[in-house]
Amino acid sequence: MAGLRCPLLGALLIIIVGVVRCSPKCFPGDQALGKCGESTSEKGTCADNTLGYCDDLPYSKAIFPNLLDHRSRGDVEFSAEYILLSVLDNLLQGECNPDLRLVGCSILAPKCEKNKIVKPCRRVCQALKKSCLPAFEAIDMAWPYFLDCDRFFVGEEEGCHDPLEKLRVNVEITSEDLAPQTPYTLIHFTHHNYNQMVSILKKTAAKCSNIAKTYSIGRSFEGKDLFVIEFSNNPGQHDLLEPEVRYVANMHGNEVVGRELLIYLAQYLCSEYLLGNTRIQTLINTTRIHLLPSMNPDGYERASEEGAGYNGWTNGRMTAQNIDLNRNFPDLTSEVHKIMKVRSARVDHMPIPESYWWGKVAPETKAVMKWMRNVPFVLSGSLHGGELVVTYPYDFSKHPLEEKMFSPTPDDKVFKMLSKTYVASHPKMSDQSTERCGGNFINRGSIINGAEWYSFSGGMPDFSYLHTNCFELTLELGCEKFPTEDELYPAWQDNKESLLSLIEMVHRGIKGVVKDEHGNPIKNARISVKGIRHDITTGEDGDYWRLLIPGVYVITAEAFGYSKVSKKITLPARMMKAGRVDFVLNRVEIKTRKYDKLIPEDIYDRYDPLDSYDPHAQAGQREQGEGDEQSQDREKPWWWSYFSMLGNNKPSWLLKNN
Ligand SMILES: *[C@@H]1O[C@H](CO)[C@@H](O)[C@H](O)[C@H]1NC(C)=O
Ligand SMILES: [Zn+2]
């Protein structure tokens, strides 16, 4: 999909060609609808669709003139409509991509059958408009006229087609899948492509509908849903004091063992629960578990083209946009290394620097960041491949030249305990004697601080720890990134117990609720532990979880406008359940605003592109320009400059109130 996708080139050419061709007398598209006297008399013929931005439509033959009366491929390429489709992904910051482009393409390069136009379905247009209109509102752009669901789209009875069919995954759930008498699931220890993966997740959720649910956290660049399956006794909602855990796999598209393990784990949790396995029932009854088997489904596709067993080291690692997702998160760690020298500094809930949004943020990264913010995760594992070792934050070195160097977090002891738990149940990681990959880490017990192994910034675990309440480990599951199928069952055997026991670790340390004197929950209260410069905050219902190793601690709860309360606690060595420590804080009069350690109320609202994004804070760029046209444009929205080369044919239909 490279090459042709250069909007500026297209835009340049329209000055020469476009002005001559376009007749501005009637509203674009009206001609095709016979509203402008002279109507399209010549009949079109089906031809191969060669439009660069539309080359992934689910059909290959298109027809000209199209629905907007463009007579040739050239006409389309020099049209404002086509330029809009080519830049829309940028303008909308990846939102609604690629659906919007494909639906637009179905108008610009309409499906052709027997030399006749087959129109796209109205319901597809309506659904798209519903979900994408907010993105247009956010950049103050009118809904494009050629995506008018009534004018260019038709109903099923008229034989419409679905331009998004490739993006949809159809899963048939048969009654056999739901038969209650067969809780036992035969897990197929094979590789699963995208559709197979989604199908298994949905079938599993259907079979265990009381305890499981699938949902999508967003889309990959190429439009694949990032599906999560969650397990809990109340799927779909957070329960007070119930901790939440996530596993994320395949963020490097060519590291596939974790992806398969999570697909197997989902089936295992479902069938063992139904079979009455007490341990699994207890786990699911007390924990909310989210599994994202593939964070980079586009990269997986590329990697799997090479075939399993081919140990391509890098092909498919990146996303379709060539982004390494484990370098794409905001780098908060370099700031931490600076402020740690200040004795009172605490490192938690650090804001995302504004400059981060000026760079390229992958839709996959954005989806995961939104997810991290919406769910009160406590513990996480990120599953990788290529080595056999567990690493823990920081991944970014505190060495001034970023050389490898032990760079611990204030919670180093907790991270070590979590890492050891994973290793202890893993026969290959804990085996000191075998010839195995990961030999480098044998004398370290298969655990290493990330930065001590090698330093990198923009990783997911550092971000998780420094921006949210969640502690994340990196699990490197073996030397082969894309092994052959015969190695998958052994990989499951090696990791199953470790994956379960790491989830169980979320029940260590303490948890509780912070309330005011009237019993109302206080959200965003800080829970601090004396001697550990990393605070945890309470969630919507005032609940919190604080992972800790056994020992004696002084715990303090505080919140803006409330008194501060401290408690001394002892966590015994054999702790299997989080200790319950609740707090009641009294309202106090605030005399001075000297609560700089507290989270400002607006911390999450300040940089809010994740929730209600403002893609162009940098709208000021156009200001140097002079001349008539420029001054006319001065009142126009920032994105107007994308069409500046269109001369008199600028798409005024994108302006609101016009
Ligand atoms: C888990 O919860 C279910 C539903 O409430 C209950 O039937 C089951 O006995 C519980 N299992 C365990 C081990 O607590
Ligand atoms: Zn990796």
XYZ file of C-alpha atoms and ligand atoms in Angstrom:
673
model
C 0.000 0.000 0.000
C 2.825 2.443 -0.551
C 3.624 4.437 -3.657
C 0.370 5.937 -4.779
C -0.536 7.206 -1.377
C 0.896 10.647 -1.709
C -1.868 13.183 -1.241
C 0.286 16.165 -1.969
C 1.281 14.891 -5.366
C -2.362 14.359 -6.188
C -3.156 17.779 -4.875
C -0.512 19.445 -7.026
C -1.849 17.877 -10.158
C -5.373 19.021 -9.607
C -4.342 22.584 -10.252
C -3.612 21.583 -13.790
C -6.328 19.072 -14.397
C -9.026 19.600 -11.831
C -9.970 23.144 -12.690
C -10.743 22.214 -16.257
C -12.715 19.101 -15.505
C -14.918 20.005 -12.616
C -18.067 21.861 -13.345
C -18.811 23.866 -10.225
C -22.382 24.622 -11.269
C -23.994 21.806 -9.397
C -23.342 20.366 -5.984
C -20.862 17.531 -6.105
C -22.652 14.264 -6.625
C -25.885 15.787 -7.799
C -25.045 15.068 -11.375
C -24.893 11.378 -10.758
C -28.290 11.594 -9.151
C -29.723 13.305 -12.189
C -30.331 16.584 -10.402
C -28.341 18.797 -12.748
C -30.150 18.700 -16.064
C -27.501 16.947 -18.068
C -27.260 13.439 -16.706
C -24.733 10.724 -17.136
C -25.711 9.113 -20.384
C -22.731 6.946 -21.190
C -22.668 3.515 -19.630
C -19.687 2.429 -17.636
C -17.803 -0.817 -17.851
C -16.234 -2.869 -15.128
C -12.490 -2.426 -14.814
C -9.823 -3.338 -12.289
C -9.841 -0.952 -9.366
C -6.396 0.635 -9.328
C -6.913 3.427 -6.816
C -4.004 3.284 -4.418
C -5.931 4.294 -1.316
C -8.734 1.912 -2.136
C -6.766 -1.202 -2.972
C -8.087 -3.149 -0.008
C -11.757 -3.037 -0.915
C -13.403 -6.468 -0.765
C -13.956 -6.461 -4.544
C -11.638 -5.943 -7.466
C -13.825 -4.492 -10.223
C -14.926 -0.873 -10.098
C -16.891 1.281 -12.511
C -16.556 4.777 -13.957
C -18.244 7.180 -13.997
C -18.586 6.614 -10.289
C -21.357 7.770 -7.973
C -19.900 11.281 -7.923
C -19.635 11.443 -11.686
C -15.859 11.165 -11.788
C -15.243 9.735 -15.228
C -11.873 8.110 -14.767
C -9.353 7.017 -12.239
C -7.538 10.293 -12.922
C -10.620 12.335 -12.068
C -10.899 10.529 -8.765
C -7.263 10.957 -7.882
C -7.452 14.695 -8.390
C -10.659 15.104 -6.450
C -11.057 16.698 -3.049
C -13.022 13.630 -1.951
C -10.082 11.351 -2.636
C -7.597 13.685 -0.985
C -9.850 13.798 2.032
C -9.826 10.008 2.286
C -6.072 9.966 2.010
C -5.483 12.410 4.851
C -8.406 11.513 7.058
C -6.467 9.004 9.069
C -4.020 11.752 10.017
C -6.704 14.308 10.710
C -8.714 12.008 12.916
C -5.632 10.597 14.641
C -6.350 7.083 13.516
C -9.926 7.151 14.783
C -12.402 5.362 12.502
C -9.583 3.970 10.433
C -9.819 2.176 8.054
C -13.622 1.888 7.985
C -14.205 5.429 6.902
C -11.754 5.227 4.053
C -13.239 1.963 2.813
C -16.789 3.263 2.872
C -15.656 6.403 1.052
C -13.866 4.192 -1.448
C -17.067 2.292 -2.107
C -18.480 5.573 -3.437
C -15.380 6.701 -5.322
C -14.599 3.266 -6.780
C -18.035 1.649 -6.693
C -18.412 -2.079 -6.974
C -19.145 -3.200 -10.504
C -21.063 -6.274 -11.531
C -22.165 -6.942 -15.117
C -21.198 -3.360 -15.977
C -23.572 -1.981 -13.384
C -22.976 -0.189 -10.114
C -23.699 -2.120 -6.935
C -24.287 0.404 -4.173
C -23.074 -0.008 -0.602
C -25.517 -0.709 2.213
C -27.243 2.074 4.078
C -27.001 0.301 7.424
C -23.193 0.190 7.079
C -23.148 3.915 6.450
C -25.455 4.609 9.370
C -23.386 2.555 11.798
C -20.227 4.251 10.591
C -21.705 7.703 10.949
C -22.855 6.955 14.444
C -19.423 5.891 15.615
C -17.347 8.383 13.624
C -19.349 11.586 13.877
C -17.797 12.498 17.256
C -14.350 12.342 15.664
C -15.454 14.838 13.006
C -16.998 17.079 15.634
C -13.726 17.007 17.519
C -11.904 18.576 14.575
C -14.840 20.797 13.668
C -15.397 19.206 10.283
C -18.777 18.648 8.671
C -19.769 15.113 7.734
C -18.670 14.709 4.082
C -21.584 15.007 1.642
C -20.583 11.851 -0.214
C -21.056 9.812 2.950
C -24.693 10.885 3.130
C -26.368 7.603 3.980
C -29.606 8.505 2.240
C -28.176 9.770 -1.022
C -25.581 7.222 -2.025
C -26.440 4.129 -0.068
C -29.297 1.683 -0.465
C -31.111 -0.959 1.596
C -30.642 -4.728 1.547
C -33.725 -5.185 -0.612
C -31.972 -3.307 -3.386
C -29.073 -5.699 -3.333
C -26.489 -3.610 -1.537
C -23.024 -4.825 -0.541
C -20.974 -4.379 2.607
C -17.700 -2.549 1.910
C -16.451 -3.456 5.385
C -16.983 -7.183 5.083
C -13.258 -7.868 5.264
C -13.088 -6.170 8.639
C -15.785 -8.307 10.122
C -15.211 -11.609 11.735
C -18.079 -14.007 11.563
C -18.286 -16.484 14.296
C -20.907 -19.122 14.185
C -21.748 -20.475 17.540
C -23.458 -23.797 17.189
C -25.643 -25.380 19.793
C -22.966 -28.020 20.135
C -20.546 -25.396 21.442
C -23.022 -24.450 24.106
C -24.061 -27.917 25.181
C -23.899 -27.862 28.982
C -23.078 -31.564 29.220
C -19.631 -31.083 27.655
C -17.701 -28.681 29.831
C -14.451 -30.349 28.922
C -12.735 -28.557 26.095
C -10.298 -30.182 23.785
C -7.666 -27.514 23.413
C -5.963 -27.618 20.044
C -2.315 -26.822 20.595
C -1.847 -25.204 17.220
C -1.211 -21.753 15.827
C -4.290 -19.617 15.330
C -4.719 -16.954 12.700
C -6.780 -13.874 13.461
C -10.191 -15.289 12.584
C -9.523 -18.546 14.394
C -8.368 -16.658 17.456
C -11.446 -14.437 17.560
C -13.676 -17.404 16.939
C -12.206 -19.326 19.886
C -12.448 -16.334 22.202
C -16.092 -15.758 21.287
C -17.013 -19.408 21.554
C -15.302 -19.620 24.921
C -17.184 -16.566 26.161
C -20.453 -18.051 24.908
C -19.784 -21.353 26.595
C -18.861 -19.671 29.882
C -21.252 -16.745 29.599
C -21.656 -16.511 33.386
C -17.996 -15.818 33.918
C -16.573 -14.640 30.606
C -17.061 -11.901 28.075
C -15.182 -10.607 25.053
C -14.745 -6.983 24.158
C -12.601 -4.911 21.867
C -10.341 -2.164 23.182
C -9.907 -0.587 19.744
C -8.556 -1.387 16.329
C -5.181 -2.083 14.829
C -3.954 0.200 12.065
C -5.368 -2.152 9.470
C -8.670 -2.323 11.276
C -8.526 -5.572 13.213
C -10.292 -5.432 16.538
C -7.994 -5.870 19.522
C -10.090 -8.483 21.293
C -9.895 -9.152 24.997
C -11.552 -11.971 26.866
C -12.210 -11.317 30.521
C -13.041 -13.733 33.310
C -14.756 -12.778 36.539
C -17.840 -13.719 38.499
C -19.409 -10.516 37.189
C -18.014 -10.104 33.700
C -18.306 -6.611 32.296
C -18.050 -4.728 35.560
C -15.639 -3.866 38.312
C -16.537 -5.291 41.721
C -15.616 -3.422 44.870
C -12.243 -4.630 46.196
C -11.840 -7.233 43.445
C -8.385 -6.769 41.923
C -7.891 -6.800 38.161
C -5.075 -8.459 36.232
C -4.147 -8.367 32.580
C -1.967 -10.397 30.253
C -0.944 -8.817 26.967
C 0.760 -10.897 24.288
C 2.075 -10.564 20.759
C 2.805 -6.830 20.936
C 5.732 -7.859 18.809
C 3.843 -9.520 15.983
C 6.488 -12.184 15.414
C 6.592 -13.309 19.049
C 3.706 -15.699 19.022
C 4.062 -18.182 21.897
C 2.338 -15.824 24.343
C -0.519 -15.317 21.929
C -1.178 -19.047 21.774
C -0.733 -19.476 25.532
C -3.423 -16.903 26.225
C -5.793 -18.572 23.750
C -5.200 -21.875 25.565
C -5.468 -20.215 28.977
C -8.893 -18.778 28.101
C -10.188 -22.228 27.157
C -8.573 -23.782 30.190
C -10.116 -21.272 32.634
C -13.554 -21.771 31.122
C -13.563 -25.541 31.077
C -11.925 -25.973 34.482
C -14.444 -23.602 36.035
C -17.294 -25.628 34.574
C -15.683 -28.859 35.717
C -15.623 -27.547 39.264
C -11.886 -27.061 39.722
C -11.842 -25.290 43.114
C -8.651 -23.381 42.529
C -9.854 -21.945 39.213
C -13.291 -21.163 40.650
C -11.772 -19.358 43.605
C -9.471 -17.431 41.302
C -12.280 -16.317 39.007
C -14.670 -15.640 41.901
C -12.164 -13.267 43.495
C -10.279 -11.762 40.567
C -11.067 -10.065 37.274
C -8.719 -11.412 34.603
C -8.304 -9.801 31.180
C -6.421 -11.538 28.368
C -5.347 -9.669 25.216
C -3.764 -12.426 23.095
C -2.685 -10.117 20.300
C -1.842 -6.462 20.628
C -0.306 -6.440 17.148
C -2.478 -8.589 14.866
C -1.205 -6.810 11.730
C 2.402 -7.688 12.535
C 1.386 -11.274 13.274
C -0.020 -11.551 9.770
C 3.307 -10.543 8.262
C 5.278 -12.864 10.509
C 3.025 -15.830 9.801
C 3.474 -15.408 6.051
C 6.991 -16.688 6.561
C 5.647 -19.747 8.286
C 6.217 -21.272 11.681
C 9.686 -22.496 12.482
C 11.305 -19.969 10.236
C 13.144 -18.030 12.854
C 12.914 -14.650 11.199
C 14.139 -12.376 13.937
C 12.386 -9.188 13.008
C 9.806 -9.661 10.261
C 6.401 -8.789 11.712
C 7.792 -7.371 14.941
C 6.485 -3.919 14.029
C 2.937 -2.842 13.294
C 1.626 -2.146 9.800
C 2.864 1.424 10.335
C 6.320 0.094 11.120
C 6.077 1.043 14.779
C 7.639 -1.000 17.571
C 4.844 -0.935 20.156
C 7.224 -1.529 23.044
C 8.987 1.749 22.192
C 5.857 3.725 21.472
C 4.582 4.492 24.988
C 5.348 7.839 26.612
C 8.807 7.873 28.152
C 8.251 8.847 31.778
C 11.351 7.099 33.066
C 13.933 9.677 32.009
C 12.017 12.273 34.016
C 12.012 9.895 36.980
C 15.765 9.451 36.870
C 16.083 13.234 37.125
C 13.628 13.849 39.956
C 14.698 10.891 42.103
C 17.569 13.036 43.333
C 15.049 15.278 45.060
C 14.458 13.628 48.400
C 10.768 14.351 48.679
C 9.982 13.346 45.106
C 7.583 10.485 44.591
C 7.354 8.645 41.338
C 3.838 7.676 40.395
C 0.929 8.922 38.319
C 3.233 10.987 36.212
C 1.496 12.962 33.481
C 2.131 12.269 29.815
C 4.342 15.030 28.408
C 2.518 17.041 25.792
C 5.361 16.558 23.326
C 4.491 12.856 23.238
C 1.398 13.615 21.204
C 3.436 15.425 18.569
C 5.067 12.130 17.613
C 3.488 9.154 15.933
C 1.228 7.316 18.359
C 0.104 3.926 17.054
C -3.621 3.194 17.338
C -2.664 -0.025 19.155
C -0.694 1.954 21.752
C -3.517 4.421 22.188
C -6.037 1.624 22.623
C -3.950 0.004 25.348
C -3.352 3.320 27.132
C -7.096 3.998 27.173
C -7.669 0.496 28.497
C -5.060 0.975 31.250
C -6.822 4.131 32.289
C -10.333 2.720 32.273
C -9.681 -0.459 34.223
C -8.084 -0.357 37.694
C -5.399 -2.933 36.899
C -3.109 -3.992 39.713
C -0.848 -6.517 38.034
C 0.143 -7.306 34.475
C 2.317 -9.572 32.396
C 3.543 -8.703 28.924
C 4.357 -11.878 27.006
C 7.318 -11.866 24.621
C 9.724 -14.327 23.038
C 13.345 -14.600 21.959
C 14.869 -15.260 25.383
C 14.000 -17.228 28.481
C 13.886 -14.757 31.343
C 11.567 -12.565 33.393
C 12.417 -8.866 33.420
C 11.010 -6.099 35.560
C 11.111 -2.262 35.480
C 12.802 -0.025 34.842
C 13.655 -0.911 31.288
C 15.170 2.498 30.700
C 18.603 2.884 32.255
C 19.477 5.564 34.771
C 23.017 5.613 33.404
C 23.691 9.059 31.933
C 24.733 7.506 28.608
C 21.933 4.968 28.726
C 24.347 2.089 29.124
C 23.141 -1.074 30.797
C 22.845 -0.485 34.484
C 20.740 -1.815 37.331
C 17.891 0.716 37.508
C 15.426 -0.378 40.153
C 12.037 1.106 40.953
C 11.105 1.981 44.543
C 9.205 -1.325 44.456
C 12.175 -3.485 43.536
C 11.396 -6.036 46.238
C 7.843 -6.483 45.044
C 8.971 -6.863 41.452
C 11.523 -9.474 42.476
C 8.903 -11.418 44.417
C 6.572 -11.380 41.408
C 9.322 -12.436 39.023
C 10.459 -15.250 41.299
C 6.920 -16.538 41.448
C 6.819 -16.927 37.689
C 10.214 -18.589 37.531
C 9.551 -20.971 40.434
C 6.737 -22.773 38.630
C 8.454 -22.842 35.253
C 10.482 -26.056 34.844
C 12.843 -24.620 32.242
C 13.358 -21.231 33.886
C 14.021 -22.778 37.265
C 16.211 -25.600 35.978
C 19.841 -24.667 36.592
C 21.448 -27.573 34.830
C 19.886 -28.026 31.409
C 21.374 -26.823 28.209
C 18.878 -24.207 27.294
C 18.406 -20.827 25.787
C 18.541 -18.041 28.288
C 21.821 -19.521 29.510
C 22.973 -16.002 30.239
C 20.459 -15.741 33.009
C 20.992 -19.039 34.818
C 23.198 -17.579 37.530
C 20.652 -14.823 38.062
C 17.809 -17.259 38.583
C 16.268 -16.298 35.221
C 15.349 -12.829 36.493
C 16.865 -9.526 35.531
C 16.149 -5.839 35.857
C 15.259 -4.664 32.344
C 17.807 -1.847 32.146
C 20.538 -4.135 33.366
C 19.915 -6.419 30.389
C 19.597 -3.632 27.831
C 18.119 -0.173 28.037
C 15.229 1.166 25.998
C 12.672 3.908 26.448
C 8.986 4.055 25.577
C 8.273 0.562 26.875
C 4.905 -0.559 28.205
C 6.023 -1.815 31.674
C 7.721 1.452 32.713
C 4.705 3.421 31.534
C 2.317 1.147 33.377
C 4.214 1.532 36.637
C 4.778 5.271 36.385
C 1.403 6.372 35.017
C -1.056 3.916 36.561
C -1.378 1.709 39.647
C -0.336 -1.394 37.725
C 2.875 -3.400 38.149
C 3.944 -5.084 34.914
C 6.500 -7.807 34.239
C 7.970 -8.801 30.896
C 7.838 -12.553 30.367
C 10.313 -13.784 27.765
C 8.975 -17.245 27.061
C 11.701 -18.930 25.053
C 14.334 -18.600 22.375
C 12.151 -19.187 19.409
C 9.845 -16.385 18.519
C 7.689 -18.320 16.078
C 8.195 -22.019 16.834
C 6.669 -24.930 14.978
C 3.433 -26.388 16.276
C 5.010 -29.356 18.018
C 6.595 -26.936 20.483
C 3.322 -25.338 21.535
C 2.036 -28.069 23.824
C 5.344 -28.242 25.741
C 5.242 -24.433 26.015
C 1.777 -24.655 27.570
C 2.978 -27.322 30.005
C 5.927 -25.137 31.006
C 3.953 -21.928 31.483
C 0.495 -22.928 32.646
C 1.285 -23.089 36.361
C 3.396 -19.925 36.186
C 0.643 -17.963 34.464
C -1.854 -19.033 37.118
C 0.389 -18.362 40.090
C 1.335 -14.923 38.832
C -2.365 -14.020 38.632
C -2.788 -15.275 42.190
C -0.065 -12.875 43.338
C -2.511 -10.004 42.911
C -3.907 -11.127 46.268
C -0.727 -10.190 48.150
C -0.076 -7.066 50.142
C -3.037 -5.015 51.309
C -6.294 -3.705 49.965
C -9.118 -1.620 51.337
C -11.543 1.241 50.926
C -11.071 4.929 51.685
C -14.235 6.758 52.762
C -15.232 10.042 54.309
C -16.946 10.269 57.703
C -20.358 9.845 56.061
C -19.337 6.620 54.364
C -18.931 8.106 50.893
C -16.057 6.634 48.899
C -13.132 8.951 48.151
C -11.615 8.410 44.753
C -8.060 9.405 43.867
C -6.964 9.280 47.486
C -3.279 8.475 47.872
C -2.067 5.404 49.707
C 1.570 5.798 50.625
C 3.940 3.378 52.276
C 6.704 4.776 54.453
C 10.036 4.142 52.780
C 8.620 3.453 49.313
C 8.431 6.488 47.071
C 5.587 5.221 44.931
C 1.966 5.837 45.879
C -1.152 3.995 44.827
C -4.451 5.790 44.319
C -8.015 4.735 45.001
C -10.478 3.991 42.221
C -14.004 5.226 41.550
C -15.442 3.310 44.524
C -12.647 4.342 46.863
C -11.008 0.911 46.685
C -7.273 0.291 46.378
C -4.729 -2.542 46.223
C -1.117 -2.215 47.324
C 1.228 -5.104 46.463
C 3.825 -5.605 49.216
C 6.219 -8.267 50.405
C 5.819 -9.573 53.994
C 7.010 -7.120 56.661
C 6.005 -4.242 58.937
C 4.723 -1.078 57.292
C 3.295 2.338 58.045
C 0.518 3.058 55.587
C -0.940 6.532 55.107
C -4.069 7.586 53.287
C -4.606 11.180 52.248
C -6.778 13.137 49.880
C -7.164 16.752 48.968
C -9.458 18.481 51.449
C -9.309 15.645 53.980
C -7.328 14.785 57.063
C -4.458 12.344 56.769
C -4.614 8.955 58.511
C -1.756 6.512 59.145
C -1.813 2.890 60.291
C 0.902 0.467 61.231
C 0.470 -3.036 59.873
C 2.277 -6.371 59.817
C 2.125 -8.703 56.853
C 2.995 -12.278 57.841
C 5.443 -14.374 55.835
C 2.842 -16.895 54.768
C 0.304 -14.560 53.352
C -2.179 -15.920 50.880
C -4.756 -13.150 50.950
C -4.424 -9.390 50.827
C -4.736 -7.828 54.279
C -7.727 -5.528 54.590
C -6.831 -1.962 55.611
C -9.647 0.595 55.389
C -9.436 4.314 56.091
C -11.921 6.978 57.122
C -10.792 10.522 56.363
C -12.435 13.639 57.794
C -13.088 16.766 55.798
C -10.831 19.618 56.814
C -10.693 23.271 56.015
C -7.899 23.900 53.522
C -5.915 26.931 54.542
C -2.981 26.718 52.233
C -2.711 24.901 48.942
C 0.451 23.139 49.887
C -0.614 19.694 48.767
C 1.833 19.365 45.935
C 2.319 15.695 46.584
C -1.353 15.054 45.941
C -2.610 14.375 42.495
C -4.125 17.498 41.045
C -7.782 16.838 40.333
C -7.297 17.356 36.649
C -4.281 15.154 36.076
C -6.074 12.929 33.624
C -7.988 15.756 32.011
C -5.019 17.914 31.323
C -3.664 15.937 28.406
C -6.767 14.296 27.304
C -6.287 13.137 23.745
C -7.145 9.661 24.959
C -10.664 10.590 25.939
C -11.682 13.657 23.999
C -8.739 14.280 21.815
C -7.756 17.551 20.287
C -5.547 16.353 17.455
C -4.209 19.744 16.669
C -3.012 21.799 19.473
C -0.350 22.806 16.951
C -2.810 24.614 14.709
C -0.693 27.728 14.553
C 1.518 26.508 11.718
C -0.152 28.398 8.897
C 0.453 31.823 10.266
C 3.457 32.978 8.256
C 1.576 32.962 4.958
C 0.513 36.097 3.133
C -1.609 36.998 0.163
C -5.287 37.056 -0.671
C -5.978 33.425 -0.430
C -4.147 33.085 2.813
C -6.118 35.849 4.454
C -9.354 34.378 3.209
C -8.290 31.156 4.786
C -7.432 32.741 8.069
C -10.875 32.079 9.486
C -10.857 28.499 8.295
C -10.073 25.507 10.508
C -6.485 24.283 10.720
C -7.095 21.283 8.456
C -8.112 23.581 5.606
C -4.420 23.862 4.715
C -4.484 20.211 3.656
C -6.571 21.330 0.706
C -4.760 24.557 -0.044
C -3.516 23.300 -3.394
C -6.985 22.663 -4.688
C -7.380 26.253 -5.818
C -11.032 27.096 -6.352
C -12.161 23.553 -5.822
C -11.580 23.409 -2.126
C -14.096 21.253 -0.295
C -16.273 23.945 1.246
C -18.689 21.137 2.058
C -16.370 20.207 4.933
C -16.891 23.568 6.600
C -19.583 23.765 9.182
C -22.391 26.334 8.950
C -21.566 27.003 5.360
C -17.675 -19.450 42.863
O -18.893 -18.752 42.670
C -19.952 -19.569 42.196
C -21.119 -18.668 41.879
O -21.382 -17.807 42.931
C -20.279 -20.631 43.225
O -21.313 -21.457 42.748
C -19.038 -21.466 43.472
O -19.283 -22.400 44.486
C -17.872 -20.567 43.875
N -16.694 -21.414 43.953
C -15.765 -21.285 44.881
C -14.707 -22.308 44.909
O -15.780 -20.378 45.673
Zn 9.216 -8.713 22.271
